[in-house]
Every structure is written in structure tokens, then in C-alpha cells.
């Protein structure tokens, strides 16, 4: 599906760091062997006629990659990976930039976990070439690629028919705005990420009571407790699962629905954390809340029974607790360290 691995393969192609048409080839397809041979040939040519990564990974190509991520409804992990790649080239990716692009880049690809199809269907439907052609008016076409041609030159070549059940046209997209959005507010002053294309739109504008788990261990111990104080309209909050508080930052952000609610047919609820999650996950899940709880961010101050307000239309996530109470909690938090 369009999980993290598939998303990053597509982003590598969008950046120009892999050969055209190679991102989505199924592992068992003969074209995968042909792509490997073509890649080897390209490596040999690049020895005599080098194209440096710094000539390929530029602000313009990073913008192209972000647009592709948004059009794919790709993995939230891609924000971490693409930020790291761009960072090696000295390129910053502020979340405000992500939002600007998301406002004008539609979701085009109907793949799980956002849609119905699989990566092999995406390949047969036209793959990255078809997506890039639909996005062409929004792309920076003068970006150089490892193939020795610009993106614009690549897109002058016709790749054949497109299956519109899998890859929608820009004029009739699956969704008018990008798959990811950054949220800001009193709970996430530095931002947070929501994969809105995989979320329940009925939860996009809502105020909810929160149920807090202080750690991964606390979550594991209590999430399926039949006595857990939780209702279908509540939001779940996980603290201390961010990059500095856990070993290796596991994909813990996909908080499970409490067993007592799942038994009643609850399929989704707002889930908030400073963690990350698998690109295969689905739900109204707000991740990468920044600053994270372990460094004293507002997430560390949330208590069960507090209320939060989510507004995707305004790109906000707010903690509805008086500042004086938060100051008291902050002082207590410092005292316990």
C-alpha cells in the first residue's frame, strides 16, 4: 500500500534521485530487473559525466517532492525523511510551507490506506509519470534529474493511458486539498501533523474531553481495561513517545481504539501524541506534537478530563485550559524532575 516505503520510493523519483518510472514497479515484475540494469548503466555514465546530488536536491525539487507527497496521500513519516534529506542540502522545510502547498495540491491517488487500491494497481494505472503529468502546472519543471534530463523534458514524453479509477485527474481529484496538513495552536506551538486524507471528516471540527496516557507502558497497561474512563466522543492523548523520550522513536502514534469502545463498534476517534506512526495507518490521528512532552511542551501538561479543540479548517489544535492552571502544572512538572 502507500505506506512509508512506497511513499519514499515515489518521493525519490519526484526529487530526481531515481530513474523515471522505477518507483512503483512490483517486486516480482520483470521491469524491476530492467530498472536495476538501467540504474547500473546510469551509474556508469555518471562516473564520466557526474551530476551531484546538490544539483538535484534543491528547494525547487524539494517543493516538487512535497507536492507529490500531498497528492499521494502519503505517509506522515515522509515529513521526517524528506526534512532530513533536504537538511543535508541546507534546505529548511517549515510546516507553514507544507500548508501553503497542501492548500493548492489535490489528492489524486486512490490507494490504501486512503483509498481502495494497491501499489501494483498504481503501477498499472500509469504510476508516477501519470501523477507528475497531472501536477505539471504546479511543478518546477527545470529541476535536473539523475537521468540527465530535467523534469520538464521527462514529462514531454507520453507514457500511455491512465486508469482514472486509481489516478484521478487534477480537474476531478479525489480530494481538493493535500493529504497532509500541519496544525498549530496552544497544544502544538511548533506544529503537529494530521493525515487528513486518512481521517474521519466528521471529527475535523470538534471539541472533546481527553483521556491521557503518560507513556507507552501506561498505554499498554490501561488501553483495554474495561474500567477505563473513556467514551466514544473523547480524544486519546499519549505523552512521552517523541524522539527524545523513547529508544528509536517507535511507531506508537497509531493508538488503538480502547477495547470497550471497539466492542461497541467505534471505528475512529481523535488520537494525539508526540509520536510517529506507520504509513499504513488510518484514522484521525494527530502526530509529532511539538514541542514534545519530554522537553516540557504543552502536551506534558494535559490531564484526563481536560478539553481540546480541533479545527482542521483553521489548522489548529488547542488545549482549553486556563493559563494560570497550566502554570501551576508546569511548576509541578519541573519540581518532579
Short mmCIF file of C-alpha atoms in Angstrom, two decimals, residues 165-323:
data_model
loop_
_atom_site.label_atom_id
_atom_site.label_comp_id
_atom_site.label_asym_id
_atom_site.label_seq_id
_atom_site.Cartn_x
_atom_site.Cartn_y
_atom_site.Cartn_z
CA UNK A 165 -10.14 4.83 -11.02
CA UNK A 166 -6.67 4.72 -9.49
CA UNK A 167 -5.09 8.05 -10.52
CA UNK A 168 -7.60 10.88 -10.72
CA UNK A 169 -7.24 13.91 -12.96
CA UNK A 170 -6.37 17.26 -11.42
CA UNK A 171 -9.71 18.59 -12.68
CA UNK A 172 -11.60 15.84 -10.83
CA UNK A 173 -9.41 14.95 -7.84
CA UNK A 174 -10.22 12.56 -5.04
CA UNK A 175 -9.89 15.49 -2.63
CA UNK A 176 -9.29 19.16 -3.45
CA UNK A 177 -6.53 19.64 -0.88
CA UNK A 178 -3.40 17.70 0.03
CA UNK A 179 -3.36 14.56 2.13
CA UNK A 180 -1.31 16.08 4.97
CA UNK A 181 -1.83 19.26 6.97
CA UNK A 182 0.13 20.90 9.78
CA UNK A 183 -1.80 22.06 12.84
CA UNK A 184 -0.72 24.79 15.23
CA UNK A 185 -2.18 26.14 18.46
CA UNK A 186 -1.75 26.14 22.21
CA UNK A 187 -1.26 22.36 22.29
CA UNK A 188 1.26 22.38 19.43
CA UNK A 189 3.06 25.73 19.24
CA UNK A 190 5.70 24.22 16.97
CA UNK A 191 3.18 22.30 14.91
CA UNK A 192 1.70 18.82 14.57
CA UNK A 193 0.82 16.63 11.58
CA UNK A 194 -2.56 15.21 10.56
CA UNK A 195 -3.03 12.87 7.61
CA UNK A 196 -6.41 14.30 6.79
CA UNK A 197 -6.93 12.14 3.70
CA UNK A 198 -6.99 9.08 6.01
CA UNK A 199 -9.15 10.69 8.71
CA UNK A 200 -12.86 10.94 9.52
CA UNK A 201 -14.09 14.34 8.37
CA UNK A 202 -16.84 14.28 10.98
CA UNK A 203 -14.08 14.78 13.56
CA UNK A 204 -12.41 17.73 11.82
CA UNK A 205 -14.24 20.48 13.73
CA UNK A 206 -14.79 19.28 17.27
CA UNK A 207 -14.25 19.89 20.95
CA UNK A 208 -13.57 16.82 23.06
CA UNK A 209 -12.66 15.63 26.52
CA UNK A 210 -9.28 13.92 26.69
CA UNK A 211 -8.08 10.66 28.23
CA UNK A 212 -4.34 10.81 28.88
CA UNK A 213 -1.71 8.06 28.84
CA UNK A 214 1.62 9.22 30.27
CA UNK A 215 3.83 6.71 28.44
CA UNK A 216 3.87 3.69 26.16
CA UNK A 217 3.83 1.46 29.23
CA UNK A 218 0.83 3.27 30.64
CA UNK A 219 -0.95 2.89 27.31
CA UNK A 220 -0.24 -0.82 27.15
CA UNK A 221 -1.41 -1.35 30.73
CA UNK A 222 -4.70 0.54 30.52
CA UNK A 223 -5.99 0.83 26.95
CA UNK A 224 -8.02 -2.40 27.16
CA UNK A 225 -9.03 -2.07 30.81
CA UNK A 226 -12.82 -2.50 30.98
CA UNK A 227 -12.81 0.13 33.74
CA UNK A 228 -11.05 2.75 31.60
CA UNK A 229 -12.84 6.11 31.91
CA UNK A 230 -13.45 6.74 28.21
CA UNK A 231 -16.44 7.49 25.98
CA UNK A 232 -16.83 7.42 22.16
CA UNK A 233 -16.64 11.21 21.88
CA UNK A 234 -13.39 11.51 23.85
CA UNK A 235 -9.91 12.08 22.47
CA UNK A 236 -6.93 9.93 23.44
CA UNK A 237 -3.62 11.60 24.30
CA UNK A 238 -0.28 9.81 24.53
CA UNK A 239 2.64 11.64 26.16
CA UNK A 240 6.37 10.93 26.14
CA UNK A 241 6.55 8.99 22.87
CA UNK A 242 8.55 11.52 20.88
CA UNK A 243 12.11 11.37 19.53
CA UNK A 244 13.93 12.18 22.78
CA UNK A 245 11.78 10.16 25.17
CA UNK A 246 11.87 6.70 23.57
CA UNK A 247 14.57 4.50 22.11
CA UNK A 248 14.38 4.71 18.34
CA UNK A 249 11.05 6.58 18.32
CA UNK A 250 8.79 3.58 17.61
CA UNK A 251 5.65 3.97 15.50
CA UNK A 252 3.47 4.38 18.57
CA UNK A 253 1.16 7.13 17.34
CA UNK A 254 -1.44 4.72 15.96
CA UNK A 255 -3.18 4.44 19.33
CA UNK A 256 -5.66 1.55 19.33
CA UNK A 257 -9.34 2.11 19.95
CA UNK A 258 -9.99 1.07 23.58
CA UNK A 259 -11.35 -2.46 23.68
CA UNK A 260 -14.55 -1.44 25.45
CA UNK A 261 -15.31 1.07 22.64
CA UNK A 262 -14.24 -1.20 19.79
CA UNK A 263 -16.72 -3.77 21.11
CA UNK A 264 -19.43 -1.12 20.71
CA UNK A 265 -18.48 -0.53 17.06
CA UNK A 266 -16.34 2.60 17.44
CA UNK A 267 -14.01 2.74 14.42
CA UNK A 268 -12.26 6.08 14.88
CA UNK A 269 -11.64 8.78 17.44
CA UNK A 270 -9.19 11.66 17.79
CA UNK A 271 -5.78 10.43 18.91
CA UNK A 272 -2.98 12.86 19.77
CA UNK A 273 0.69 12.27 20.55
CA UNK A 274 4.27 13.40 20.01
CA UNK A 275 4.94 10.02 18.37
CA UNK A 276 5.05 8.92 14.75
CA UNK A 277 3.06 6.16 13.05
CA UNK A 278 3.21 3.69 10.18
CA UNK A 279 2.26 4.97 6.76
CA UNK A 280 -0.25 2.12 6.57
CA UNK A 281 -2.33 3.52 9.46
CA UNK A 282 -5.78 5.08 9.11
CA UNK A 283 -7.70 7.39 11.41
CA UNK A 284 -7.98 10.88 12.85
CA UNK A 285 -4.51 10.79 14.34
CA UNK A 286 -2.52 13.92 15.21
CA UNK A 287 1.21 13.20 15.39
CA UNK A 288 4.56 14.87 16.06
CA UNK A 289 3.08 17.38 18.52
CA UNK A 290 5.88 19.89 19.05
CA UNK A 291 7.49 20.66 21.46
CA UNK A 292 7.22 17.08 22.66
CA UNK A 293 6.22 16.21 26.23
CA UNK A 294 9.71 15.07 27.24
CA UNK A 295 11.12 18.57 26.78
CA UNK A 296 8.27 20.26 28.64
CA UNK A 297 5.95 21.03 25.74
CA UNK A 298 2.28 21.77 26.44
CA UNK A 299 1.48 18.13 25.72
CA UNK A 300 3.17 17.27 29.04
CA UNK A 301 0.64 19.43 30.89
CA UNK A 302 -2.52 17.73 29.62
CA UNK A 303 -4.58 15.82 32.18
CA UNK A 304 -7.51 13.43 31.81
CA UNK A 305 -10.72 15.46 31.82
CA UNK A 306 -9.22 18.47 30.04
CA UNK A 307 -10.78 19.56 26.77
CA UNK A 308 -9.16 20.12 23.41
CA UNK A 309 -10.49 21.87 20.32
CA UNK A 310 -9.59 20.64 16.85
CA UNK A 311 -10.27 22.77 13.77
CA UNK A 312 -8.77 21.38 10.59
CA UNK A 313 -10.25 24.24 8.57
CA UNK A 314 -8.30 26.70 10.71
CA UNK A 315 -5.31 24.32 11.05
CA UNK A 316 -5.46 24.48 14.85
CA UNK A 317 -5.28 22.17 17.84
CA UNK A 318 -5.82 23.93 21.18
CA UNK A 319 -5.81 22.90 24.84
CA UNK A 320 -8.77 24.55 26.56
CA UNK A 321 -7.20 25.07 29.97
CA UNK A 322 -6.62 28.42 31.69
CA UNK A 323 -3.06 29.70 31.55
#
